[in-house]
Short mmCIF file of C-alpha atoms and ligand atoms in Angstrom, two decimals:
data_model
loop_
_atom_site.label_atom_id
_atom_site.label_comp_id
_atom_site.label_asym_id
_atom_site.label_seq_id
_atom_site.Cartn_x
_atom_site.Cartn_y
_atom_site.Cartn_z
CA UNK A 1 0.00 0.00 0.00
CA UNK A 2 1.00 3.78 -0.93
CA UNK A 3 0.70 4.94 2.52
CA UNK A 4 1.66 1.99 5.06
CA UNK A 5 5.53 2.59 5.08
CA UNK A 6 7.11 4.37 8.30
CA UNK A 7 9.42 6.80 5.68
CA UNK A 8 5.49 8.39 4.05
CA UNK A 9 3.91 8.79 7.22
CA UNK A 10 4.70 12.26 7.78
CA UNK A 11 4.76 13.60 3.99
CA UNK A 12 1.00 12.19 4.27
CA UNK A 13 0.43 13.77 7.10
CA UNK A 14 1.59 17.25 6.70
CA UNK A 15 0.06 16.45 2.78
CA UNK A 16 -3.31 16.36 4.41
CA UNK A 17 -2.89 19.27 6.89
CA UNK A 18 -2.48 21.31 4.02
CA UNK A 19 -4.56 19.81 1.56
CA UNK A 20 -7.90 20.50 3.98
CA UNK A 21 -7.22 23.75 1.76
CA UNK A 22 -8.39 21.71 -1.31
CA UNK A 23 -11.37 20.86 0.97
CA UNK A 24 -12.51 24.50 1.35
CA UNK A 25 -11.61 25.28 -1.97
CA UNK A 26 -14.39 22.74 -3.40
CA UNK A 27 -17.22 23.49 0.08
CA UNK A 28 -16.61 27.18 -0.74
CA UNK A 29 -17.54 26.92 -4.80
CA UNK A 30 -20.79 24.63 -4.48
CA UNK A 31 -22.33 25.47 -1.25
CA UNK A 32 -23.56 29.03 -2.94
CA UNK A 33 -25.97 26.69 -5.15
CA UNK A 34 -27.61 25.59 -1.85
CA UNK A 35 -27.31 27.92 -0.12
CA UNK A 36 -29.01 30.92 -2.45
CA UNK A 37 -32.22 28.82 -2.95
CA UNK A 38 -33.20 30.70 -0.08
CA UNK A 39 -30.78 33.45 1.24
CA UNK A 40 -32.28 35.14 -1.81
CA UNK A 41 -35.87 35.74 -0.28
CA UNK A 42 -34.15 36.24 3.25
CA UNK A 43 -32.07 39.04 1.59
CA UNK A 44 -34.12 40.64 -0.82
CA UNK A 45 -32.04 39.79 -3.24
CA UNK A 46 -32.65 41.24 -7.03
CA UNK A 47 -31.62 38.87 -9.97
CA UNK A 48 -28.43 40.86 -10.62
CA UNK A 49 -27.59 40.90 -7.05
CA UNK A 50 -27.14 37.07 -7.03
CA UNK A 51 -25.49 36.80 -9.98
CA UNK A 52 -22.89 39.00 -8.53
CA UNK A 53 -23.14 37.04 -4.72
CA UNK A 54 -21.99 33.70 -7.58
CA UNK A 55 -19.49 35.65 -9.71
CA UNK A 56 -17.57 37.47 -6.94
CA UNK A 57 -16.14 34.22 -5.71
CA UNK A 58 -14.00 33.96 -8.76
CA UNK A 59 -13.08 37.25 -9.36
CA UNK A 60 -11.40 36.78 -5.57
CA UNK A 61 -10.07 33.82 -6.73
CA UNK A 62 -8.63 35.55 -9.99
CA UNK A 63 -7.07 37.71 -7.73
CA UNK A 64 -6.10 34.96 -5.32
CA UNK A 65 -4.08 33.37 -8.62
CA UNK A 66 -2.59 36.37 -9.12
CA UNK A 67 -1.17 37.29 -5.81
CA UNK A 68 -0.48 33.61 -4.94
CA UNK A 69 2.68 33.10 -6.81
CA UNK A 70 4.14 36.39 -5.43
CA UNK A 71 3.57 35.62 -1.64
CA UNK A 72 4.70 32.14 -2.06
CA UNK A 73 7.77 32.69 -3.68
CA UNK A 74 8.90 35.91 -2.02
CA UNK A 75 7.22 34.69 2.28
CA UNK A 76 7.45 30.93 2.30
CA UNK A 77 4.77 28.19 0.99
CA UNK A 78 4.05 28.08 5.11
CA UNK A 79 2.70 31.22 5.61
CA UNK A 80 0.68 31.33 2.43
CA UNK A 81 -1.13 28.97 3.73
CA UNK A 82 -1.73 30.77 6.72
CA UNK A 83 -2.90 33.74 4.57
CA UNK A 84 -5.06 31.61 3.30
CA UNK A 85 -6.82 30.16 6.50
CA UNK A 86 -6.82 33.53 7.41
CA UNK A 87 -8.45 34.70 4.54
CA UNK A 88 -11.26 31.76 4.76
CA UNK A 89 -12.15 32.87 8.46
CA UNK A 90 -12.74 36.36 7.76
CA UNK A 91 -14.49 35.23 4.60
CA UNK A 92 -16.56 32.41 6.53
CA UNK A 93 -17.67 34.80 9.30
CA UNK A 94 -18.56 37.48 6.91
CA UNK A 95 -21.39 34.75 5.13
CA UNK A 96 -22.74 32.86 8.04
CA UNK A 97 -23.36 36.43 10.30
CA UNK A 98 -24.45 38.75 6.62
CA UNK A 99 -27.31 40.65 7.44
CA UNK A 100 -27.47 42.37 3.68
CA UNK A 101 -25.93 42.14 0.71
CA UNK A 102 -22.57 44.12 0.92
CA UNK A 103 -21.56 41.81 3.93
CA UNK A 104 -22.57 38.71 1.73
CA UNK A 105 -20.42 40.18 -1.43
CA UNK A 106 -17.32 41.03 0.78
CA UNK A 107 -17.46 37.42 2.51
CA UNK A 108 -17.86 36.03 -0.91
CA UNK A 109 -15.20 37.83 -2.29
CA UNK A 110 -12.34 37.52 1.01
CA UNK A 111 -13.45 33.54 0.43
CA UNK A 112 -12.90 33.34 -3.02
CA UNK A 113 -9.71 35.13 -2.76
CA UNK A 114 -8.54 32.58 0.22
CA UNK A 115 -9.65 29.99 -2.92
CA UNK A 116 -6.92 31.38 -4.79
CA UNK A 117 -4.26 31.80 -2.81
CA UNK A 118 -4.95 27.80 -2.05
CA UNK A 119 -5.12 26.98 -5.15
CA UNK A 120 -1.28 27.83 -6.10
CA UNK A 121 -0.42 26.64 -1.99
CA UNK A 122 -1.14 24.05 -1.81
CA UNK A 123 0.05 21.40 -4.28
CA UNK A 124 2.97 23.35 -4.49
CA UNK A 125 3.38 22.61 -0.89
CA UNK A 126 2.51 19.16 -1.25
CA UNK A 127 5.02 18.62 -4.03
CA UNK A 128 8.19 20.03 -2.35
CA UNK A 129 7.55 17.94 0.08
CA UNK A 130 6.83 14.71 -1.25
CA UNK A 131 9.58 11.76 -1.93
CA UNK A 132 9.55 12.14 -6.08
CA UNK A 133 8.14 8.64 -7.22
CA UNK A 134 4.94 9.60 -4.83
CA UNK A 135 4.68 13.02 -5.80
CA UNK A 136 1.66 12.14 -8.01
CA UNK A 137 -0.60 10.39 -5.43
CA UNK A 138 0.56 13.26 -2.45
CA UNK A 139 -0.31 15.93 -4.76
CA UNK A 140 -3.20 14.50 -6.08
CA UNK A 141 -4.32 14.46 -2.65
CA UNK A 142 -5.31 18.11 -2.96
CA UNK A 143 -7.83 17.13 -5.98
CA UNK A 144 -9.37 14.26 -3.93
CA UNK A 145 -10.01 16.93 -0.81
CA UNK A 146 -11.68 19.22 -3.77
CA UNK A 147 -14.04 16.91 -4.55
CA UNK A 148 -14.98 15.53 -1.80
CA UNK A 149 -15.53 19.57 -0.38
CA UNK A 150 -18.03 19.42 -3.25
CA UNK A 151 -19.58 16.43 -1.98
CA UNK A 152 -20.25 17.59 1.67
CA UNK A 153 -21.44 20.85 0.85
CA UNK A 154 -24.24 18.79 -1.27
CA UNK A 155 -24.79 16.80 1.20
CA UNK A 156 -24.78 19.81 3.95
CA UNK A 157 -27.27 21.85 1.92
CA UNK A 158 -29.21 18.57 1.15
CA UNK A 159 -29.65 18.37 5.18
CA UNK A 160 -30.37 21.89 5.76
CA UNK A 161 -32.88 22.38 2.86
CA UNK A 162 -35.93 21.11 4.83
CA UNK A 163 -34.91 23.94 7.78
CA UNK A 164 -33.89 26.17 5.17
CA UNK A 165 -30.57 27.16 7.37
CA UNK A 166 -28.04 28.71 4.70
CA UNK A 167 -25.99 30.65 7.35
CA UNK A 168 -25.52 26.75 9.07
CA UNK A 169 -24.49 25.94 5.25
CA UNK A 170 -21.77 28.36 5.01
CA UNK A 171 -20.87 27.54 8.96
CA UNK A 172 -20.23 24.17 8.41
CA UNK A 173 -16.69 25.76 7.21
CA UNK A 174 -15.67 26.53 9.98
CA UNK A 175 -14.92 22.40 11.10
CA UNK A 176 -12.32 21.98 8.19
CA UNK A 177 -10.70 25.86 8.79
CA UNK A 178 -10.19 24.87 12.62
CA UNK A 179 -8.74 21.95 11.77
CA UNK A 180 -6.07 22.99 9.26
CA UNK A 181 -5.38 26.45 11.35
CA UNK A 182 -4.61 24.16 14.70
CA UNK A 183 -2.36 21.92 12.16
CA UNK A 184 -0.39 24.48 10.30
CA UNK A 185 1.66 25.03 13.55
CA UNK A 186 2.88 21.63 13.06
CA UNK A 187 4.28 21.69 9.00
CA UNK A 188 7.30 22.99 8.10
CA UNK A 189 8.19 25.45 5.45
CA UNK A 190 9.45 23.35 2.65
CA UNK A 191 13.45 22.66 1.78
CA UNK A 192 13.34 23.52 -1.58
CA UNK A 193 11.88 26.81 -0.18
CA UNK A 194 14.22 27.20 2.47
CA UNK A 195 17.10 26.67 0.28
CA UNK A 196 16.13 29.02 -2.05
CA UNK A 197 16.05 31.47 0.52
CA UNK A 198 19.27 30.62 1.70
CA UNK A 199 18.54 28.71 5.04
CA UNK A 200 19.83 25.16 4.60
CA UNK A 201 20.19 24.08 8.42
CA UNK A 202 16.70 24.98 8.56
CA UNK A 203 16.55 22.76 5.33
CA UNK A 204 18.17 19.98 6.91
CA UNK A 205 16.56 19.76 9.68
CA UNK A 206 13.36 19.62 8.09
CA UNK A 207 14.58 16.54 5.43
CA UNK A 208 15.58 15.01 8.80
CA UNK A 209 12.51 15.01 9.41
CA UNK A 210 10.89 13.98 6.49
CA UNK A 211 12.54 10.68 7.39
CA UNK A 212 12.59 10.08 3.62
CA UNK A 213 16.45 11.51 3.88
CA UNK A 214 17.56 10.06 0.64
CA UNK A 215 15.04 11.41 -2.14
CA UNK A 216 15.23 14.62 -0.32
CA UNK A 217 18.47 15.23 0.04
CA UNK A 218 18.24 14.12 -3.98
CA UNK A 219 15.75 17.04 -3.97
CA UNK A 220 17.66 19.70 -2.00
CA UNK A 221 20.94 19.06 -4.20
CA UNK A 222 18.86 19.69 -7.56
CA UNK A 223 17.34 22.73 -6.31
CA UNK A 224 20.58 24.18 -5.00
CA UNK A 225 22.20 23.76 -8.42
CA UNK A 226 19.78 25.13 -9.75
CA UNK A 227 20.84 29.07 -8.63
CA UNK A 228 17.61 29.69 -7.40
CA UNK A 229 17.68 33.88 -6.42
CA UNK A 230 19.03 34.82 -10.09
CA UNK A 231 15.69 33.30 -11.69
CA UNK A 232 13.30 34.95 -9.60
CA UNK A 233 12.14 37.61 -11.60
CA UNK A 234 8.40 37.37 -13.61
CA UNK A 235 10.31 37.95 -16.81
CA UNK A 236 12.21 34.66 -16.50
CA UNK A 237 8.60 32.97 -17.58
CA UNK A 238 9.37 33.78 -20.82
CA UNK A 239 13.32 32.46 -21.25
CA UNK A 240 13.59 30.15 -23.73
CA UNK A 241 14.44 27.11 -21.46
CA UNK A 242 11.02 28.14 -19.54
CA UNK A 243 8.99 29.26 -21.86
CA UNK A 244 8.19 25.89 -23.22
CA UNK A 245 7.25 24.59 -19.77
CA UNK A 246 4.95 27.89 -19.29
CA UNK A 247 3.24 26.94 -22.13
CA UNK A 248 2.54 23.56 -21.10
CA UNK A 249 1.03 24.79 -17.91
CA UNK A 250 -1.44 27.28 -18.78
CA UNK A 251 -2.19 25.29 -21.81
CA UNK A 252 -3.40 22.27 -19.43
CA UNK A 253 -5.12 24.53 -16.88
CA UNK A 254 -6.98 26.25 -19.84
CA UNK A 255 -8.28 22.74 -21.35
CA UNK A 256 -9.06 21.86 -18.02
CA UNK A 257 -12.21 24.56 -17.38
CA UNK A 258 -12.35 25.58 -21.27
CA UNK A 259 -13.67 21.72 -21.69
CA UNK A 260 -16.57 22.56 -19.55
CA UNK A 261 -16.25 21.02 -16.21
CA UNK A 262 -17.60 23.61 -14.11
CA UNK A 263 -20.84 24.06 -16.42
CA UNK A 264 -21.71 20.72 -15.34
CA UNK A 265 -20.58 21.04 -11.57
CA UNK A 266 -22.18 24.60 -10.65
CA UNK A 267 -25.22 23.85 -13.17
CA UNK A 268 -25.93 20.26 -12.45
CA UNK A 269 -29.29 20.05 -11.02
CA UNK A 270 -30.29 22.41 -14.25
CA UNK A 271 -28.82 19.87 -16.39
CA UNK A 272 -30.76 17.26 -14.65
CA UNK A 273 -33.99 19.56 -14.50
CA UNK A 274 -33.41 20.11 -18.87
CA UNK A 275 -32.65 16.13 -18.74
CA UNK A 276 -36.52 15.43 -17.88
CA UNK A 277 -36.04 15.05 -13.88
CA UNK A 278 -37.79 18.24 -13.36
CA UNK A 279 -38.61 17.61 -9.27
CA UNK A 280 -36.34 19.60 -7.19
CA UNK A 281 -35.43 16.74 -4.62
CA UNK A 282 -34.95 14.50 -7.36
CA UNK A 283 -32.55 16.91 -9.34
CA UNK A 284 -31.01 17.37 -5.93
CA UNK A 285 -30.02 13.99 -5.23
CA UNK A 286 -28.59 12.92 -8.88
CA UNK A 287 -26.47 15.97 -8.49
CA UNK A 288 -24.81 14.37 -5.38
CA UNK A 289 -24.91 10.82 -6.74
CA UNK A 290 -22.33 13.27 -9.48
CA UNK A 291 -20.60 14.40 -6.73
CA UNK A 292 -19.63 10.81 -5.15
CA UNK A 293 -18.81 9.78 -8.63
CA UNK A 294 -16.10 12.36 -9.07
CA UNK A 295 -14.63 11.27 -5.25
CA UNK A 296 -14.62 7.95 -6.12
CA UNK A 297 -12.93 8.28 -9.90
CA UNK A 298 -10.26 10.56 -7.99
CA UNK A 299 -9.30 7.49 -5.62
CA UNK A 300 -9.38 5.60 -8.85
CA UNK A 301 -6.86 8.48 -9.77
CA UNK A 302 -4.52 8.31 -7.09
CA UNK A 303 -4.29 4.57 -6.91
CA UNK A 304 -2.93 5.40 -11.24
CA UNK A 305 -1.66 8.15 -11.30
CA UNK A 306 2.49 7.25 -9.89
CA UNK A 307 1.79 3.89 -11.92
CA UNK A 308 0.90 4.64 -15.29
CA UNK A 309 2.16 8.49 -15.36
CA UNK A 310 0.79 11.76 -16.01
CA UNK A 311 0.42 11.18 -20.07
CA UNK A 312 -1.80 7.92 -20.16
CA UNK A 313 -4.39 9.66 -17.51
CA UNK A 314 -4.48 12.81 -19.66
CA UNK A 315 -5.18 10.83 -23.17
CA UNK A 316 -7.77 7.82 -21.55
CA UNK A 317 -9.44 10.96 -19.96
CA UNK A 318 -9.52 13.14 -22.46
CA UNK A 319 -10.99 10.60 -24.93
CA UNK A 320 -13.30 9.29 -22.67
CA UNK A 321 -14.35 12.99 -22.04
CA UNK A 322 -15.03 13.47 -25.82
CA UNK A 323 -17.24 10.15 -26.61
CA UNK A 324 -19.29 11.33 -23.15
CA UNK A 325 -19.99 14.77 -24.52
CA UNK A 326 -21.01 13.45 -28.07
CA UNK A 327 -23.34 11.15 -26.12
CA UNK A 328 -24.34 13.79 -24.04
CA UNK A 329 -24.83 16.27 -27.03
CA UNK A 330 -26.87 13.66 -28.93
CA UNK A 331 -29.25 12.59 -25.86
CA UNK A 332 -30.17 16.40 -25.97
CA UNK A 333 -30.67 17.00 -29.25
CA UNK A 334 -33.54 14.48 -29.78
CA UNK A 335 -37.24 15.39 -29.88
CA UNK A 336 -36.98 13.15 -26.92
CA UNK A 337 -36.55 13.98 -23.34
CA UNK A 338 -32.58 12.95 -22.92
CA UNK A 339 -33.55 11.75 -19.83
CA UNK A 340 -31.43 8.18 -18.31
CA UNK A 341 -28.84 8.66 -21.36
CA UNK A 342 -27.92 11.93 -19.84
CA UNK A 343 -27.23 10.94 -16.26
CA UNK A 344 -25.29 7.75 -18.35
CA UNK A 345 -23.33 10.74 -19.99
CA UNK A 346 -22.63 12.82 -17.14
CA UNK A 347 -21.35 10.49 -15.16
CA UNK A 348 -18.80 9.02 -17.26
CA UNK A 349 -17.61 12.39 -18.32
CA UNK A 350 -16.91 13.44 -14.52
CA UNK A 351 -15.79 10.04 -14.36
CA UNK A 352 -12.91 10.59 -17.55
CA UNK A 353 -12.03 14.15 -15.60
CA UNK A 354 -11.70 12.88 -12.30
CA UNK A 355 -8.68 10.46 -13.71
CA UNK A 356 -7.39 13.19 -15.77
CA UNK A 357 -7.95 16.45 -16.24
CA UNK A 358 -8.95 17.32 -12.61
CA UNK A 359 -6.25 15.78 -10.51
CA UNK A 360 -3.32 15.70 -13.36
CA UNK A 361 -3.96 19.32 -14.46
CA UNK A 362 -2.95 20.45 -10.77
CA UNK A 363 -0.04 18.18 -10.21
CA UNK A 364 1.74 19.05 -13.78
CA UNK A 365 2.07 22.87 -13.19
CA UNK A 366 3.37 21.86 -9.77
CA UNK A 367 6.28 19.74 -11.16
CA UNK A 368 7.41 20.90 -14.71
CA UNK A 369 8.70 24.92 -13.29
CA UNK A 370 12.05 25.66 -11.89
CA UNK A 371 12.54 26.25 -8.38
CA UNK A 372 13.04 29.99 -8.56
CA UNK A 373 10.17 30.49 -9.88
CA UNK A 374 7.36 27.98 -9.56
CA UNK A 375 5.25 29.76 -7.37
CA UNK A 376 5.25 32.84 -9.80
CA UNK A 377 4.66 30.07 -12.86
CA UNK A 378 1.72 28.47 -10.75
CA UNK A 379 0.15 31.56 -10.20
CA UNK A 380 0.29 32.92 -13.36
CA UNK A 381 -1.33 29.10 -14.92
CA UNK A 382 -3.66 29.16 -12.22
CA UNK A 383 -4.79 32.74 -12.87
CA UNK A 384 -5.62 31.57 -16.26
CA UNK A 385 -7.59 28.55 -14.81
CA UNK A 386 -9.57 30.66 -12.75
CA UNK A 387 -10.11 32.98 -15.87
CA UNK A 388 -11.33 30.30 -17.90
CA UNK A 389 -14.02 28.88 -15.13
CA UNK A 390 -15.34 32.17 -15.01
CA UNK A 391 -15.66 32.48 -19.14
CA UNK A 392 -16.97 28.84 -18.71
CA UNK A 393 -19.22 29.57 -16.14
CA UNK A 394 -20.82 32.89 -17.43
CA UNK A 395 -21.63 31.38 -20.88
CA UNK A 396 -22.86 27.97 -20.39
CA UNK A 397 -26.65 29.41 -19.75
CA UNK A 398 -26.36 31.71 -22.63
CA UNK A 399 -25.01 28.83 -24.86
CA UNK A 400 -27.85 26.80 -23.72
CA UNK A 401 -30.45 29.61 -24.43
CA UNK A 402 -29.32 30.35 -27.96
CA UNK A 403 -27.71 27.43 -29.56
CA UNK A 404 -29.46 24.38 -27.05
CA UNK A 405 -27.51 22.20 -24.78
CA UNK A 406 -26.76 20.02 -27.79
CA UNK A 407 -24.57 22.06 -29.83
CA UNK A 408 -23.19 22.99 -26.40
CA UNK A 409 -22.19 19.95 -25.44
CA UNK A 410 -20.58 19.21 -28.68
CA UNK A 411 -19.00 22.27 -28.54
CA UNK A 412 -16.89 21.07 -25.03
CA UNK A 413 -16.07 17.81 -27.19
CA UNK A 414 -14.56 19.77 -30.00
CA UNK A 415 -12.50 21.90 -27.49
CA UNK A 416 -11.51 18.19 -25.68
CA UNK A 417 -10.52 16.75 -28.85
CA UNK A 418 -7.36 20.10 -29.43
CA UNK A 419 -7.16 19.21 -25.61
CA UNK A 420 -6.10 16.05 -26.51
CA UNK A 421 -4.11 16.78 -29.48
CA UNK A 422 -1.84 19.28 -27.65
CA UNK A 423 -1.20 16.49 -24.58
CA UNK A 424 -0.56 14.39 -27.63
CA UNK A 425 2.39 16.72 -29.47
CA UNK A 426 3.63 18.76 -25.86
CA UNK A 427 2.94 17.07 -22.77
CA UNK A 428 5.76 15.09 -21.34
CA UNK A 429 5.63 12.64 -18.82
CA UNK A 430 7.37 13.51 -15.69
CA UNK A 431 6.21 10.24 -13.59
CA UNK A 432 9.38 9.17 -11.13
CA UNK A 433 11.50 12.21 -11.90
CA UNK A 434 12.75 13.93 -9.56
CA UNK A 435 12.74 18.05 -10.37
CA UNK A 436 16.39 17.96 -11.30
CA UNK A 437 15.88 15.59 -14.24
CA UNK A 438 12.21 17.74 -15.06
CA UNK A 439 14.78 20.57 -15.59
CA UNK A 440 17.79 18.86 -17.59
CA UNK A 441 14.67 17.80 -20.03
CA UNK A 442 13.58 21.23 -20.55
CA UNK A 443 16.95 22.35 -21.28
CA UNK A 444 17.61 19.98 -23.63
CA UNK A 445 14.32 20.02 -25.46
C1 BGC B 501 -11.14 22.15 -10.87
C2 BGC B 501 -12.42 22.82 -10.43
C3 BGC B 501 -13.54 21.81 -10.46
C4 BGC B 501 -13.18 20.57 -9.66
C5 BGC B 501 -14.23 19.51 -9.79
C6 BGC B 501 -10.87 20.95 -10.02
O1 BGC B 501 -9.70 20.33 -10.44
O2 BGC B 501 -10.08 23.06 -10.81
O3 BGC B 501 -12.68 23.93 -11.24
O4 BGC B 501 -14.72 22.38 -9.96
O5 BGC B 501 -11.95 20.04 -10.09
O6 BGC B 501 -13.86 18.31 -9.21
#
C-alpha cells in the first residue's frame, strides 16, 4: 500500500494538513448553489444581485491566482497557507453572520480570494515535500479533498434544505478551517523553499525530518544547483528554457475549465432539470450521486496516477471525455426527453475528468517549473484557470439559451478533442522524476 511505510507517514500527514485547503476550496464553490435557494428571499435579493453574490467568488479567486505566486515565492509556501486560512475565516464569518448584501459580497469575495491563494499553496506545498516517485498520489491528494468539499457541501445543503438554514451551510466551514489552522503550527516550510532562501540548516533539519532523507536530500541538491535567487524575476517565464514549460502549464489549466467542467458542476441540477427530472429533490439527489462519482474516480486516480504516469491519464481521460460529450450532445438534441442517457453521460464524463484532467492538471504545473520560480509560474497558470471557469461559467446558460444544450455539449467535445491533441504533441511525462531531471529535459528540449 501507498501509505503503510514508516518513511510516508509524515509527507502524508503534513500532505493532508495542508490539503484541507483543497477541501474548502471545493465546500466554498458549491455550497452558494444551496445555499441561495433561499438566502435570496431572506435578503431581498434582485436577480443581478445574485449573480454577482456567484461571480464574486471567482473574481477573488482571480485575484487569489494572481497574488499567490508572489507571496509564495517571495514569504514561504508556510505562511501562504496561513494567509489563506486567514483569509477563509474572515471570509466564513462574513457569510454565516451577513445581514445584507454588501456583507454577503465582501465574505464572498475575502473567500474566493482565500480559494486562490490555495489553489497555487497548496500542491505546491505538497510537491516540495513529497519523496519524487509519490509526488503524483501526495499531490493528487489536494484534488481528492476538492471533490470531496463538493460532496459535503451537497450533502450539507441537502440536510439543511428542509430547515432552510443557509448561514448553518456556510458555517459548516468553519470544522475543516479549525482543523487545518490548529495543524499548520505543526508543518514545516518546505526545503526547496528554504534553500532558495538561503537557510539550509533549517533545510536539513526539516529533510531530517521527512525521514525520507535520501530522495530529499536528492531534492535539495537539484534545487541548490539550480541558482535559485538569479531566476526569480516574472520575466524569466518567458526564457527560452522556460517558456516551453509555461506553455505547457497554462495550456493544461486552460483545457481543463475551457472543456466545460464547471458548467456541469455549478449547473448540475439544471442539467438534470433540462434532462426530464424536473422535481427539485430528485434533481437534488442525482447531483450528489455526481458528486460521489467524481470522489470515487479521484481514488481511482490516485491509486494510477504514480503507476501509469501523467500522459496515459491525460489521453484515456480526455478521450473518454469526448465520446461522453457526443453522447451527451446527442441525448439532448432528440425530440426526446434525454432523460437516463444523460445521467449515463454525465457520469462518465466526470468520471474521464476525475482520472485526468482534474487531478493531473494540478499536479503538472506543480512539477514541470524551476525552483526559482514555480510559485510565480503556478500563479500565473492558475490565474488563467480561474479565468477560464469564469468564461466557462458565465456562458454555459447563454449557450444553452441560444444554440441548445446540444450544440453545447458538442461544442466542449470539439474543445476536448485540441485538448487532446496538444497532450498528444507537448505534454511530457514527468512520472518518477525527480525536479532535477524535469529541468535537464527542458533544457535539452
Ligand atoms: C477544478 C475545479 C472543479 C473541480 C471539480 C478541479 O480540479 O479546478 O474547477 O470544480 O476540479 O472536481
Amino acid at each position: 500500500m501507498v501509505f503503510q511505510s514508516k518513511l510516508v507517514r509524515f509527507p502524508l500527514m503534513i500532505s493532508l494538513i495542508a490539503s484541507l485547503g483543497g477541501f474548502l476550496f471545493g465546500y466554498n464553490t458549491s455550497v452558494i448553489a444551496g445555499a441561495m435557494l433561499f438566502l435570496v428571499n431572506d435578503l431581498g435579493l434582485t436577480i443581478f444581485q445574485e449573480e454577482l453574490v456567484v461571480s464574486t467568488l471567482l473574481i477573488g479567486a482571480l485575484l487569489g491566482a494572481l497574488c499567490s505566486g508572489f507571496l509564495a515565492d517571495s514569504f514561504g509556501r508556510k505562511k501562504t497557507l496561513f494567509a489563506t486560512a486567514l483569509l477563509f475565516f474572515i471570509g466564513t464569518f462574513c457569510l454565516t453572520t451577513a445581514v445584507n448584501f454588501d456583507e454577503l459580497l465582501l465574505g464572498r469575495f475575502l473567500s474566493g480570494f482565500g480559494i486562490g491563494l490555495a489553489s497555487v499553496a497548496v500542491p505546491l506545498y505538497i510537491a516540495e515535500m513529497a519523496p519524487c516517485e509519490k509526488r503524483g498520489v501526495y499531490v493528487s491528494l489536494n484534488q481528492l479533498m476538492i471533490t470531496v468539499g463538493v460532496l459535503v457541501a451537497y450533502v450539507v445543503c441537502y440536510l439543511y434544505a428542509e430547515r432552510q438554514e443557509w448561514r448553518e451551510m456556510f458555517g459548516f466551514g468553519f470544522v475543516p478551517l479549525l482543523i487545518q489552522f490548529v495543524g499548520l503550527f505543526f508543518i514545516p516550510e518546505t526545503p526547496a523553499w528554504l534553500i532558495s532562501h538561503k537557510h539550509p540548516k533549517e533545510a536539513e533539519m526539516v529533510l531530517h525530518q521527512l525521514r525520507d532523507a535520501h530522495l530529499s536530500e536528492n531534492l535539495v541538491e537539484a534545487e541548490r544547483k539550480e541558482d535559485a535567487p538569479k531566476d526569480q524575476r516574472w520575466g524569466a517565464l518567458f526564457e527560452p528554457k522556460i517558456r516551453k514549460a509555461f506553455l505547457i502549464g497554462v495550456g493544461m489549466s486552460v483545457f481543463q475549465q475551457i472543456t466545460g467542467i464547471n458548467a456541469v458542476i455549478y449547473y448540475a441540477p439544471r442539467i438534470f432539470q433540462l434532462a426530464g427530472y424536473q422535481e427539485a429533490q430528485m434533481a437534488t439527489f442525482v447531483t450528489m450521486l455526481l458528486g460521489a462519482v467524481n470522489v470515487g474516480m479521484t481514488l481511482v486516480a490516485l491509486w494510477l496516477i504514480d503507476k501509469l504516469g501523467r500522459r496515459p491519464l491525460f489521453i484515456i481521460g480526455l478521450i473518454g471525455m469526448s465520446m461522453s460529450l457526443a453522447l451527451l450532445g446527442l441525448s439532448f438534441s432528440g425530440s426526446e426527453q434525454a432523460g437516463v442517457v444523460a445521467v449515463f453521460a454525465l457520469m462518465s464524463y466526470i468520471s474521464f475528468f476525475a482520472i485526468s484532467l482534474g487531478p493531473v492538471a494540478w499536479l503538472i504545473i506543480s512539477e514541470i517549473y524551476p525552483l526559482g520560480i514555480r510559485g510565480r509560474a503556478m500563479g500565473a497558470a492558475t490565474f488563467a484557470n480561474w479565468a477560464c471557469n469564469y468564461f466557462v461559467s458565465l456562458t454555459f446558460l447563454s449557450l444553452v439559451t441560444s444554440i441548445g444544450a446540444g450544440l453545447t455539449f458538442w461544442l466542449y467535445m470539439l474543445i476536448s478533442l485540441i485538448g487532446l491533441w496538444f497532450v498528444w504533441k507537448m505534454v511530457p511525462e514527468t512520472k518518477g522524476k525527480t525536479f532535477e531531471e524535469i529541468q535537464h529535459f527542458w533544457k535539452r528540449s
